[in-house]
Amino acid sequence: MNAKATAPSAPERTGAAGADRKAPKADLSRDQILSAAAKLFRDQGYSGTTLRQIAAAAQMKAGSIYYHFSSKDQILDEVLDAGIARNFAAVREAVAACPAEATAEERILAAIAAHMRTLLSSSEFTAVDIRIFGQLPPEIRLRHQSKRSEYARYWDGLFRAAIESGEFRKDIKIAPLRQFVLGALNWTVEWFDPDTQSIDELIDRCTKLIMSGVKSA
Amino acid sequence: MNAKATAPSAPERTGAAGADRKAPKADLSRDQILSAAAKLFRDQGYSGTTLRQIAAAAQMKAGSIYYHFSSKDQILDEVLDAGIARNFAAVREAVAACPAEATAEERILAAIAAHMRTLLSSSEFTAVDIRIFGQLPPEIRLRHQSKRSEYARYWDGLFRAAIESGEFRKDIKIAPLRQFVLGALNWTVEWFDPDTQSIDELIDRCTKLIMSGVKSA
DNA sequence: CATGTTATCTAACAAACGTTAGTTATTTAA
DNA sequence: TTAAATAACTAACGTTTGTTAGATAACATG
């Protein structure tokens, strides 16, 4: 469980200006490793996944992974980062794409749809964040908690607007509401089956339940 | 991952009639092992938990575990069984305790409260079922899937009654509804903090959200 | 073609894992 | 107070684990 070691020989990514000057071919293997690791972590947990499994799924041998990453921990860190980042970015963009005159409820509907679509279609990375986070060693968890609360606070803002505008009931407390709603959405990753219903159908069902509940009018 | 081995020397539990004739003192250690294992599985996952950790938490040495269990797999099997069984029993009893003239909604409220109370207070065993089931090897999962669907079908019956009676909206499909509701409830185990709110408060909030949603009347 | 860089492989390491065998301590019953 | 039973301990086993070092392969550039 070594933490902050720097990669022994991995090439430096050119941060910004250099663009794609020095990004030849190795990054492809890097991405394959990350994607394979994400799928395996999601399905077997972190300790349940071996570097040899990751390597096989990325079509290489275990030792070769260390050309791209300095440790198993570092792979997990990047998978977790990518999961949060993709989800957050998708939700932000969906909300930003709403017309200026959109209601708070409409923004929340857009956010829910984006959250679910990211989670259920390009799911490897986001699903890891959701499924195995609670079982990780505290040291690893701590490294990612700030970005997670950032995401939570973003949702709190969406909900606060809907409550203050009177669209949502005023007796609802924001923090439990956010946890309940995101929890219900996150859990879909455990049972969603694309053969039974489409993602759009599922999004529709979930938003109706969240907005209006189960009782008949 | 050996499966169906029988314990090498563990004493036979007297099935039924014998009552407590031959249950002296070793069962206490057995229960300590199971309880310790459940907590560790819940917090670190199955592969992330070592027999030496379980033994230390049960105040013995790793080798001694094999007097009570034939393998790590067997411990997991019993923990998973206990989790489902406790939850199912608590929900069944709560529903059965409803008066004969209780509405379908009232039965569901009782079931939700029982499910959450079991999950959040005596949580070790039930929480394992919820948190790590999706990451277990398929062979282990298969062994417990029938009891899980039994529990699911029980909930389906509760929901079907509420829909047929007109208490719940008729356009809701039962299977996704059950998965959504149980998912939202199950996820509370990931974030519930008894210092922030009591279990009863949480149950109250969750039932209101499920029944009526977030929108103001 | 040659050459240095980039990427992968092979083979092994020490540590930790689940598990076992043999031995000792503890309890129960005569 | 014994003797059998029950329960736990010690110490090691064969594997598998993450990781490393050194030998190759693939590749681009002069």
Short mmCIF file of C-alpha atoms (C1' of nucleotides) in Angstrom, two decimals:
data_model
loop_
_atom_site.label_atom_id
_atom_site.label_comp_id
_atom_site.label_asym_id
_atom_site.label_seq_id
_atom_site.Cartn_x
_atom_site.Cartn_y
_atom_site.Cartn_z
CA MET A 1 0.00 0.00 0.00
CA ASN A 2 2.72 2.45 -0.93
CA ALA A 3 1.29 5.80 -1.65
CA LYS A 4 2.97 8.74 -3.21
CA ALA A 5 5.81 7.16 -5.08
CA THR A 6 6.53 8.65 -8.46
CA ALA A 7 6.64 6.45 -11.51
CA PRO A 8 10.12 5.06 -12.08
CA SER A 9 10.43 5.65 -15.75
CA ALA A 10 7.05 6.66 -17.14
CA PRO A 11 7.18 9.52 -19.63
CA GLU A 12 6.04 12.92 -18.43
CA ARG A 13 2.75 14.08 -19.83
CA THR A 14 3.05 17.52 -21.40
CA GLY A 15 0.74 19.50 -19.21
CA ALA A 16 -0.98 22.03 -21.44
CA ALA A 17 0.63 24.14 -24.14
CA GLY A 18 2.57 21.34 -25.81
CA ALA A 19 -0.71 19.80 -26.91
CA ASP A 20 -0.18 16.41 -28.54
CA ARG A 21 3.45 16.89 -29.32
CA LYS A 22 4.83 14.12 -27.18
CA ALA A 23 1.98 11.63 -26.84
CA PRO A 24 3.00 8.85 -29.15
CA LYS A 25 1.79 5.41 -28.43
CA ALA A 26 2.40 4.41 -24.86
CA ASP A 27 -0.64 6.29 -23.61
CA LEU A 28 -2.75 3.76 -25.41
CA SER A 29 -1.39 1.00 -23.21
CA ARG A 30 -1.86 3.25 -20.22
CA ASP A 31 -5.51 3.70 -21.03
CA GLN A 32 -5.96 0.01 -21.64
CA ILE A 33 -4.51 -0.73 -18.23
CA LEU A 34 -6.75 1.82 -16.54
CA SER A 35 -9.85 0.57 -18.29
CA ALA A 36 -9.08 -3.07 -17.57
CA ALA A 37 -8.29 -2.27 -13.95
CA ALA A 38 -11.52 -0.32 -13.54
CA LYS A 39 -13.62 -3.22 -14.80
CA LEU A 40 -11.83 -5.70 -12.57
CA PHE A 41 -11.95 -3.48 -9.49
CA ARG A 42 -15.66 -2.96 -10.08
CA ASP A 43 -16.38 -6.69 -10.39
CA GLN A 44 -13.93 -8.16 -7.88
CA GLY A 45 -12.96 -5.36 -5.55
CA TYR A 46 -9.51 -3.88 -5.11
CA SER A 47 -7.78 -6.62 -3.13
CA GLY A 48 -9.61 -9.25 -5.13
CA THR A 49 -7.96 -8.07 -8.31
CA THR A 50 -4.39 -9.04 -9.10
CA LEU A 51 -1.91 -7.18 -11.25
CA ARG A 52 -1.60 -10.32 -13.36
CA GLN A 53 -5.31 -10.18 -14.10
CA ILE A 54 -5.08 -6.52 -15.05
CA ALA A 55 -2.08 -7.24 -17.23
CA ALA A 56 -3.81 -10.12 -19.00
CA ALA A 57 -6.87 -7.98 -19.71
CA ALA A 58 -4.60 -5.27 -21.10
CA GLN A 59 -2.74 -7.89 -23.16
CA MET A 60 0.61 -7.66 -21.48
CA LYS A 61 2.58 -9.23 -18.64
CA ALA A 62 2.44 -8.09 -15.03
CA GLY A 63 5.89 -6.60 -14.96
CA SER A 64 5.16 -4.32 -17.90
CA ILE A 65 2.56 -2.43 -15.92
CA TYR A 66 5.34 -0.86 -13.91
CA TYR A 67 6.54 0.99 -16.94
CA HIS A 68 3.31 2.99 -16.82
CA PHE A 69 2.44 3.00 -13.13
CA SER A 70 4.53 2.95 -10.00
CA SER A 71 2.20 0.74 -7.95
CA LYS A 72 -1.21 -0.90 -7.79
CA ASP A 73 -2.25 1.93 -5.51
CA GLN A 74 -1.47 4.48 -8.17
CA ILE A 75 -3.69 2.67 -10.67
CA LEU A 76 -6.53 2.76 -8.18
CA ASP A 77 -5.96 6.44 -7.50
CA GLU A 78 -6.22 7.28 -11.18
CA VAL A 79 -9.28 5.09 -11.67
CA LEU A 80 -11.02 6.79 -8.75
CA ASP A 81 -10.06 10.23 -10.02
CA ALA A 82 -11.32 9.46 -13.50
CA GLY A 83 -14.60 8.14 -12.11
CA ILE A 84 -15.44 11.26 -10.14
CA ALA A 85 -14.14 13.59 -12.81
CA ARG A 86 -16.18 12.07 -15.62
CA ASN A 87 -19.34 12.03 -13.59
CA PHE A 88 -18.88 15.57 -12.33
CA ALA A 89 -18.05 16.88 -15.79
CA ALA A 90 -21.07 15.22 -17.38
CA VAL A 91 -23.44 16.59 -14.75
CA ARG A 92 -21.95 20.08 -14.90
CA GLU A 93 -22.25 20.18 -18.67
CA ALA A 94 -25.82 18.93 -18.65
CA VAL A 95 -26.85 21.58 -16.17
CA ALA A 96 -24.96 24.28 -18.03
CA ALA A 97 -26.72 23.25 -21.22
CA CYS A 98 -30.08 24.12 -19.68
CA PRO A 99 -31.61 27.36 -20.99
CA ALA A 100 -31.17 30.36 -18.75
CA GLU A 101 -34.83 30.39 -17.84
CA ALA A 102 -34.86 26.72 -16.78
CA THR A 103 -36.43 25.98 -13.42
CA ALA A 104 -34.49 24.40 -10.59
CA GLU A 105 -36.43 21.20 -11.14
CA GLU A 106 -35.49 21.10 -14.79
CA ARG A 107 -31.84 21.48 -13.89
CA ILE A 108 -32.10 18.65 -11.42
CA LEU A 109 -33.75 16.45 -14.03
CA ALA A 110 -30.87 17.16 -16.36
CA ALA A 111 -28.37 16.41 -13.61
CA ILE A 112 -30.05 13.11 -12.76
CA ALA A 113 -30.09 12.02 -16.38
CA ALA A 114 -26.43 12.88 -16.85
CA HIS A 115 -25.39 11.17 -13.62
CA MET A 116 -27.20 7.99 -14.56
CA ARG A 117 -26.08 7.96 -18.15
CA THR A 118 -22.44 8.28 -17.16
CA LEU A 119 -22.83 5.69 -14.46
CA LEU A 120 -24.61 3.11 -16.57
CA SER A 121 -23.07 3.44 -20.00
CA SER A 122 -19.42 4.37 -19.57
CA SER A 123 -19.61 2.73 -16.26
CA GLU A 124 -16.25 1.18 -15.49
CA PHE A 125 -14.68 4.18 -13.82
CA THR A 126 -17.66 5.70 -12.08
CA ALA A 127 -18.86 2.33 -10.86
CA VAL A 128 -15.59 1.74 -9.05
CA ASP A 129 -16.06 4.96 -7.11
CA ILE A 130 -19.48 3.81 -6.06
CA ARG A 131 -19.03 0.14 -5.38
CA ILE A 132 -15.72 -0.22 -3.65
CA PHE A 133 -15.00 3.17 -2.08
CA GLY A 134 -16.35 2.15 1.30
CA GLN A 135 -14.06 -0.86 1.46
CA LEU A 136 -10.81 0.89 0.70
CA PRO A 137 -8.10 1.55 3.28
CA PRO A 138 -8.72 4.89 5.01
CA GLU A 139 -5.49 6.38 3.66
CA ILE A 140 -6.67 5.90 0.08
CA ARG A 141 -10.16 7.10 0.89
CA LEU A 142 -8.83 10.29 2.42
CA ARG A 143 -7.03 11.22 -0.78
CA HIS A 144 -10.30 11.33 -2.69
CA GLN A 145 -12.71 12.63 -0.12
CA SER A 146 -12.30 16.28 -1.02
CA LYS A 147 -13.33 15.76 -4.63
CA ARG A 148 -16.27 13.69 -3.51
CA SER A 149 -17.52 16.39 -1.15
CA GLU A 150 -17.07 18.90 -3.93
CA TYR A 151 -19.45 16.85 -6.02
CA ALA A 152 -21.85 16.52 -3.10
CA ARG A 153 -21.84 20.26 -2.53
CA TYR A 154 -22.66 20.84 -6.17
CA TRP A 155 -25.80 18.73 -5.80
CA ASP A 156 -26.64 20.51 -2.57
CA GLY A 157 -26.71 23.74 -4.55
CA LEU A 158 -29.14 22.28 -7.07
CA PHE A 159 -31.44 21.03 -4.33
CA ARG A 160 -31.23 24.24 -2.33
CA ALA A 161 -32.41 26.23 -5.33
CA ALA A 162 -35.42 23.96 -5.78
CA ILE A 163 -36.37 24.22 -2.14
CA GLU A 164 -35.93 27.97 -1.94
CA SER A 165 -38.00 28.48 -5.07
CA GLY A 166 -40.79 26.45 -3.53
CA GLU A 167 -40.62 23.73 -6.18
CA PHE A 168 -39.56 21.18 -3.57
CA ARG A 169 -41.11 20.84 -0.14
CA LYS A 170 -39.60 23.19 2.43
CA ASP A 171 -39.53 20.61 5.21
CA ILE A 172 -36.88 18.54 3.46
CA LYS A 173 -33.32 18.77 4.78
CA ILE A 174 -30.78 19.06 2.01
CA ALA A 175 -28.03 16.68 3.14
CA PRO A 176 -30.24 13.62 3.72
CA LEU A 177 -32.14 14.40 0.53
CA ARG A 178 -28.98 14.45 -1.52
CA GLN A 179 -27.75 11.24 0.04
CA PHE A 180 -31.07 9.53 -0.49
CA VAL A 181 -31.41 10.58 -4.11
CA LEU A 182 -27.82 9.91 -5.12
CA GLY A 183 -27.96 6.66 -3.22
CA ALA A 184 -31.01 5.50 -5.11
CA LEU A 185 -29.37 6.45 -8.39
CA ASN A 186 -26.03 4.93 -7.51
CA TRP A 187 -27.59 1.65 -6.58
CA THR A 188 -28.95 1.20 -10.09
CA VAL A 189 -25.46 0.18 -11.09
CA GLU A 190 -25.96 -2.96 -9.02
CA TRP A 191 -29.06 -4.14 -10.82
CA PHE A 192 -29.51 -2.32 -14.12
CA ASP A 193 -29.82 -4.75 -17.02
CA PRO A 194 -29.87 -3.20 -20.51
CA ASP A 195 -31.77 -6.20 -21.83
CA THR A 196 -34.73 -5.55 -19.54
CA GLN A 197 -35.10 -1.84 -20.08
CA SER A 198 -33.22 0.94 -21.81
CA ILE A 199 -31.27 3.57 -19.94
CA ASP A 200 -33.77 6.19 -20.99
CA GLU A 201 -36.67 4.17 -19.65
CA LEU A 202 -34.85 3.71 -16.37
CA ILE A 203 -34.07 7.42 -16.10
CA ASP A 204 -37.71 8.19 -16.72
CA ARG A 205 -38.91 5.80 -14.05
CA CYS A 206 -36.41 7.01 -11.48
CA THR A 207 -37.11 10.69 -11.97
CA LYS A 208 -40.86 10.11 -11.64
CA LEU A 209 -40.33 8.21 -8.40
CA ILE A 210 -38.02 10.85 -7.00
CA MET A 211 -40.25 13.74 -7.98
CA SER A 212 -43.68 12.38 -7.13
CA GLY A 213 -43.19 9.21 -5.10
CA VAL A 214 -45.23 6.07 -5.41
CA LYS A 215 -48.64 7.13 -4.16
CA SER A 216 -51.39 7.78 -6.63
CA ALA A 217 -52.69 11.30 -6.92
CA MET B 1 -11.98 -20.86 -2.89
CA ASN B 2 -12.83 -24.39 -1.81
CA ALA B 3 -16.52 -24.75 -1.46
CA LYS B 4 -18.46 -27.53 0.11
CA ALA B 5 -15.94 -29.12 2.43
CA THR B 6 -17.31 -30.26 5.73
CA ALA B 7 -15.70 -29.07 8.93
CA PRO B 8 -12.87 -31.37 9.96
CA SER B 9 -13.67 -31.75 13.61
CA ALA B 10 -16.33 -29.22 14.56
CA PRO B 11 -19.05 -30.58 16.82
CA GLU B 12 -22.38 -31.37 15.20
CA ARG B 13 -25.13 -28.97 16.03
CA THR B 14 -28.15 -30.81 17.31
CA GLY B 15 -30.68 -30.00 14.66
CA ALA B 16 -34.02 -29.60 16.40
CA ALA B 17 -35.44 -31.83 19.10
CA GLY B 18 -32.28 -32.02 21.21
CA ALA B 19 -32.64 -28.30 21.92
CA ASP B 20 -29.63 -27.07 23.92
CA ARG B 21 -28.41 -30.43 25.05
CA LYS B 22 -25.03 -30.36 23.36
CA ALA B 23 -24.19 -26.69 22.92
CA PRO B 24 -21.65 -26.01 25.62
CA LYS B 25 -19.14 -23.29 25.05
CA ALA B 26 -17.52 -23.52 21.69
CA ASP B 27 -20.46 -21.88 19.96
CA LEU B 28 -19.52 -18.68 21.71
CA SER B 29 -16.21 -18.64 19.88
CA ARG B 30 -18.03 -19.54 16.70
CA ASP B 31 -20.29 -16.53 17.04
CA GLN B 32 -17.38 -14.27 17.85
CA ILE B 33 -15.64 -15.39 14.69
CA LEU B 34 -18.73 -14.81 12.59
CA SER B 35 -19.36 -11.39 14.05
CA ALA B 36 -15.75 -10.31 13.67
CA ALA B 37 -15.63 -11.63 10.13
CA ALA B 38 -18.84 -9.82 9.21
CA LYS B 39 -17.50 -6.49 10.41
CA LEU B 40 -14.22 -6.96 8.58
CA PHE B 41 -15.86 -8.17 5.37
CA ARG B 42 -18.17 -5.17 5.46
CA ASP B 43 -15.33 -2.68 5.95
CA GLN B 44 -12.58 -4.22 3.84
CA GLY B 45 -14.25 -6.62 1.46
CA TYR B 46 -13.80 -10.37 1.34
CA SER B 47 -10.36 -10.65 -0.25
CA GLY B 48 -9.22 -7.62 1.69
CA THR B 49 -9.81 -9.43 4.96
CA THR B 50 -7.31 -11.99 6.22
CA LEU B 51 -7.96 -14.91 8.51
CA ARG B 52 -5.35 -13.50 10.84
CA GLN B 53 -7.36 -10.29 11.15
CA ILE B 54 -10.52 -12.24 11.86
CA ALA B 55 -8.71 -14.35 14.43
CA ALA B 56 -7.24 -11.32 16.18
CA ALA B 57 -10.66 -9.66 16.39
CA ALA B 58 -12.09 -12.87 17.84
CA GLN B 59 -9.15 -13.07 20.28
CA MET B 60 -7.53 -16.21 18.99
CA LYS B 61 -4.89 -17.33 16.51
CA ALA B 62 -5.51 -18.01 12.84
CA GLY B 63 -5.13 -21.75 13.06
CA SER B 64 -7.80 -22.03 15.73
CA ILE B 65 -10.45 -20.83 13.33
CA TYR B 66 -10.24 -24.17 11.56
CA TYR B 67 -11.61 -25.92 14.58
CA HIS B 68 -14.90 -24.10 13.94
CA PHE B 69 -14.89 -23.61 10.18
CA SER B 70 -13.46 -25.60 7.33
CA SER B 71 -12.45 -22.62 5.20
CA LYS B 72 -12.67 -18.87 4.74
CA ASP B 73 -15.36 -19.52 2.16
CA GLN B 74 -17.49 -21.26 4.72
CA ILE B 75 -17.30 -18.29 7.06
CA LEU B 76 -18.46 -16.04 4.26
CA ASP B 77 -21.31 -18.40 3.43
CA GLU B 78 -22.59 -18.34 6.98
CA VAL B 79 -22.23 -14.57 7.25
CA LEU B 80 -24.20 -14.08 4.04
CA ASP B 81 -26.87 -16.53 5.17
CA ALA B 82 -27.22 -14.82 8.53
CA GLY B 83 -27.50 -11.43 6.86
CA ILE B 84 -30.37 -12.36 4.59
CA ALA B 85 -32.09 -14.46 7.22
CA ARG B 86 -32.10 -11.73 9.86
CA ASN B 87 -33.35 -9.11 7.48
CA PHE B 88 -36.04 -11.34 6.04
CA ALA B 89 -37.21 -12.47 9.47
CA ALA B 90 -37.41 -8.93 10.80
CA VAL B 91 -39.43 -7.72 7.82
CA ARG B 92 -41.76 -10.73 7.90
CA GLU B 93 -42.44 -10.24 11.59
CA ALA B 94 -43.06 -6.54 11.23
CA VAL B 95 -45.58 -7.13 8.46
CA ALA B 96 -47.22 -9.98 10.33
CA ALA B 97 -47.58 -7.72 13.35
CA CYS B 98 -49.76 -5.34 11.37
CA PRO B 99 -53.46 -5.54 12.23
CA ALA B 100 -55.59 -7.57 9.87
CA GLU B 101 -57.29 -4.46 8.50
CA ALA B 102 -53.99 -2.70 7.74
CA THR B 103 -53.71 -1.19 4.28
CA ALA B 104 -51.04 -2.28 1.81
CA GLU B 105 -49.28 1.03 2.35
CA GLU B 106 -49.17 0.52 6.09
CA ARG B 107 -47.63 -2.91 5.60
CA ILE B 108 -45.00 -1.44 3.33
CA LEU B 109 -44.21 1.25 5.87
CA ALA B 110 -43.71 -1.45 8.47
CA ALA B 111 -41.51 -3.43 6.11
CA ILE B 112 -39.36 -0.40 5.28
CA ALA B 113 -38.88 0.42 8.94
CA ALA B 114 -37.91 -3.15 9.79
CA HIS B 115 -35.54 -3.43 6.83
CA MET B 116 -33.77 -0.22 7.77
CA ARG B 117 -33.63 -0.94 11.47
CA THR B 118 -32.02 -4.32 10.90
CA LEU B 119 -29.64 -2.89 8.36
CA LEU B 120 -28.53 0.09 10.42
CA SER B 121 -28.46 -1.19 13.99
CA SER B 122 -27.45 -4.87 13.95
CA SER B 123 -25.76 -4.12 10.73
CA GLU B 124 -22.68 -6.31 10.48
CA PHE B 125 -24.31 -9.27 8.80
CA THR B 126 -26.87 -7.56 6.63
CA ALA B 127 -24.41 -4.94 5.52
CA VAL B 128 -22.08 -7.61 4.15
CA ASP B 129 -24.86 -8.92 1.95
CA ILE B 130 -25.43 -5.47 0.58
CA ARG B 131 -21.95 -4.10 0.21
CA ILE B 132 -19.82 -6.92 -1.09
CA PHE B 133 -22.23 -9.30 -2.80
CA GLY B 134 -21.61 -7.87 -6.24
CA GLN B 135 -17.87 -8.38 -5.93
CA LEU B 136 -17.89 -12.02 -4.90
CA PRO B 137 -16.85 -14.86 -7.19
CA PRO B 138 -19.83 -16.09 -9.20
CA GLU B 139 -19.72 -19.54 -7.58
CA ILE B 140 -20.29 -18.03 -4.15
CA ARG B 141 -22.93 -15.65 -5.45
CA LEU B 142 -24.87 -18.50 -7.01
CA ARG B 143 -25.18 -20.29 -3.70
CA HIS B 144 -27.08 -17.36 -2.19
CA GLN B 145 -29.07 -16.10 -5.11
CA SER B 146 -32.16 -18.19 -4.43
CA LYS B 147 -32.63 -16.78 -0.93
CA ARG B 148 -32.11 -13.30 -2.26
CA SER B 149 -34.78 -13.69 -4.92
CA GLU B 150 -37.07 -15.12 -2.30
CA TYR B 151 -36.69 -11.90 -0.37
CA ALA B 152 -37.21 -9.87 -3.53
CA ARG B 153 -40.38 -11.75 -4.37
CA TYR B 154 -41.72 -11.08 -0.89
CA TRP B 155 -41.34 -7.35 -1.48
CA ASP B 156 -42.91 -7.71 -4.90
CA GLY B 157 -45.98 -9.11 -3.19
CA LEU B 158 -46.20 -6.11 -0.87
CA PHE B 159 -45.90 -3.69 -3.77
CA ARG B 160 -48.34 -5.60 -5.96
CA ALA B 161 -51.00 -5.36 -3.27
CA ALA B 162 -50.53 -1.60 -3.02
CA ILE B 163 -50.77 -1.14 -6.76
CA GLU B 164 -53.80 -3.38 -7.18
CA SER B 165 -55.61 -1.63 -4.35
CA GLY B 166 -55.01 1.68 -6.06
CA GLU B 167 -52.88 3.07 -3.24
CA PHE B 168 -49.84 3.22 -5.52
CA ARG B 169 -49.89 4.50 -9.08
CA LYS B 170 -50.89 1.87 -11.61
CA ASP B 171 -48.30 2.88 -14.18
CA ILE B 172 -45.42 1.71 -11.96
CA LYS B 173 -43.75 -1.57 -12.86
CA ILE B 174 -43.11 -3.72 -9.84
CA ALA B 175 -39.60 -5.01 -10.46
CA PRO B 176 -37.94 -1.64 -11.09
CA LEU B 177 -39.92 -0.16 -8.22
CA ARG B 178 -38.67 -2.77 -5.80
CA GLN B 179 -35.12 -2.36 -6.98
CA PHE B 180 -35.31 1.40 -6.74
CA VAL B 181 -36.81 1.44 -3.26
CA LEU B 182 -34.63 -1.28 -1.78
CA GLY B 183 -31.63 0.32 -3.46
CA ALA B 184 -32.33 3.67 -1.86
CA LEU B 185 -32.76 1.99 1.52
CA ASN B 186 -29.71 -0.20 1.15
CA TRP B 187 -27.51 2.70 0.25
CA THR B 188 -28.21 4.35 3.61
CA VAL B 189 -25.75 1.90 5.11
CA GLU B 190 -23.03 3.72 3.19
CA TRP B 191 -23.71 7.11 4.71
CA PHE B 192 -25.90 6.85 7.78
CA ASP B 193 -24.30 8.50 10.79
CA PRO B 194 -26.09 8.02 14.11
CA ASP B 195 -24.56 11.25 15.41
CA THR B 196 -26.28 13.34 12.75
CA GLN B 197 -29.75 11.87 12.99
CA SER B 198 -31.46 8.98 14.73
CA ILE B 199 -32.55 5.87 12.91
CA ASP B 200 -36.17 6.80 13.48
CA GLU B 201 -35.66 10.22 11.95
CA LEU B 202 -33.99 8.65 8.95
CA ILE B 203 -36.79 6.12 8.52
CA ASP B 204 -39.30 8.93 8.65
CA ARG B 205 -37.50 10.98 6.02
CA CYS B 206 -37.02 8.04 3.70
CA THR B 207 -40.62 6.87 3.85
CA LYS B 208 -41.88 10.37 3.11
CA LEU B 209 -39.59 10.64 0.09
CA ILE B 210 -40.59 7.24 -1.21
CA MET B 211 -44.28 7.81 -0.72
CA SER B 212 -44.68 11.38 -1.87
CA GLY B 213 -41.45 12.40 -3.60
CA VAL B 214 -39.75 15.76 -3.33
CA LYS B 215 -42.19 18.09 -5.05
CA SER B 216 -44.38 20.34 -2.99
CA ALA B 217 -48.09 19.72 -3.08
"C1'" DC C 1 21.21 0.99 -41.92
"C1'" DA C 2 22.49 2.22 -37.39
"C1'" DT C 3 21.19 4.16 -32.81
"C1'" DG C 4 19.09 5.68 -29.04
"C1'" DT C 5 14.56 5.74 -27.07
"C1'" DT C 6 10.39 3.51 -25.90
"C1'" DA C 7 7.97 -0.42 -24.51
"C1'" DT C 8 7.57 -5.09 -23.15
"C1'" DC C 9 9.13 -9.63 -21.41
"C1'" DT C 10 11.37 -12.96 -18.29
"C1'" DA C 11 12.56 -14.53 -14.00
"C1'" DA C 12 13.00 -14.00 -9.66
"C1'" DC C 13 12.43 -11.82 -4.91
"C1'" DA C 14 10.43 -11.31 -0.12
"C1'" DA C 15 6.19 -10.99 2.15
"C1'" DA C 16 1.65 -12.42 3.08
"C1'" DC C 17 -1.87 -15.53 2.17
"C1'" DG C 18 -5.09 -19.79 3.31
"C1'" DT C 19 -4.42 -24.00 5.21
"C1'" DT C 20 -2.60 -28.14 7.83
"C1'" DA C 21 -0.35 -31.19 11.34
"C1'" DG C 22 1.11 -31.93 15.72
"C1'" DT C 23 1.14 -30.32 20.34
"C1'" DT C 24 -0.52 -28.14 24.41
"C1'" DA C 25 -3.94 -26.15 27.32
"C1'" DT C 26 -8.59 -26.01 28.99
"C1'" DT C 27 -12.89 -27.82 30.19
"C1'" DT C 28 -16.22 -31.63 31.33
"C1'" DA C 29 -17.52 -35.83 33.49
"C1'" DA C 30 -16.55 -40.16 36.10
"C1'" DT D 1 -8.25 -36.83 40.76
"C1'" DT D 2 -8.10 -38.75 36.73
"C1'" DA D 3 -9.33 -39.45 31.63
"C1'" DA D 4 -11.55 -38.26 27.77
"C1'" DA D 5 -13.38 -34.45 25.28
"C1'" DT D 6 -13.01 -30.09 23.65
"C1'" DA D 7 -10.65 -25.96 22.27
"C1'" DA D 8 -6.74 -23.31 21.26
"C1'" DC D 9 -1.69 -22.69 20.01
"C1'" DT D 10 2.70 -23.18 17.38
"C1'" DA D 11 5.08 -23.66 13.43
"C1'" DA D 12 5.39 -24.67 9.17
"C1'" DC D 13 3.69 -25.89 4.14
"C1'" DG D 14 2.95 -24.50 -0.70
"C1'" DT D 15 0.85 -20.58 -3.36
"C1'" DT D 16 0.08 -16.29 -4.75
"C1'" DT D 17 0.89 -11.60 -4.18
"C1'" DG D 18 3.07 -6.89 -5.44
"C1'" DT D 19 7.27 -5.53 -6.99
"C1'" DT D 20 12.02 -5.28 -9.09
"C1'" DA D 21 16.19 -5.93 -12.18
"C1'" DG D 22 18.04 -7.12 -16.39
"C1'" DA D 23 17.52 -8.84 -20.93
"C1'" DT D 24 14.95 -8.02 -25.34
"C1'" DA D 25 11.96 -6.45 -28.63
"C1'" DA D 26 9.69 -2.60 -31.28
"C1'" DC D 27 10.09 1.76 -32.97
"C1'" DA D 28 11.35 6.16 -34.58
"C1'" DT D 29 14.99 9.27 -36.16
"C1'" DG D 30 19.63 10.47 -38.02
#
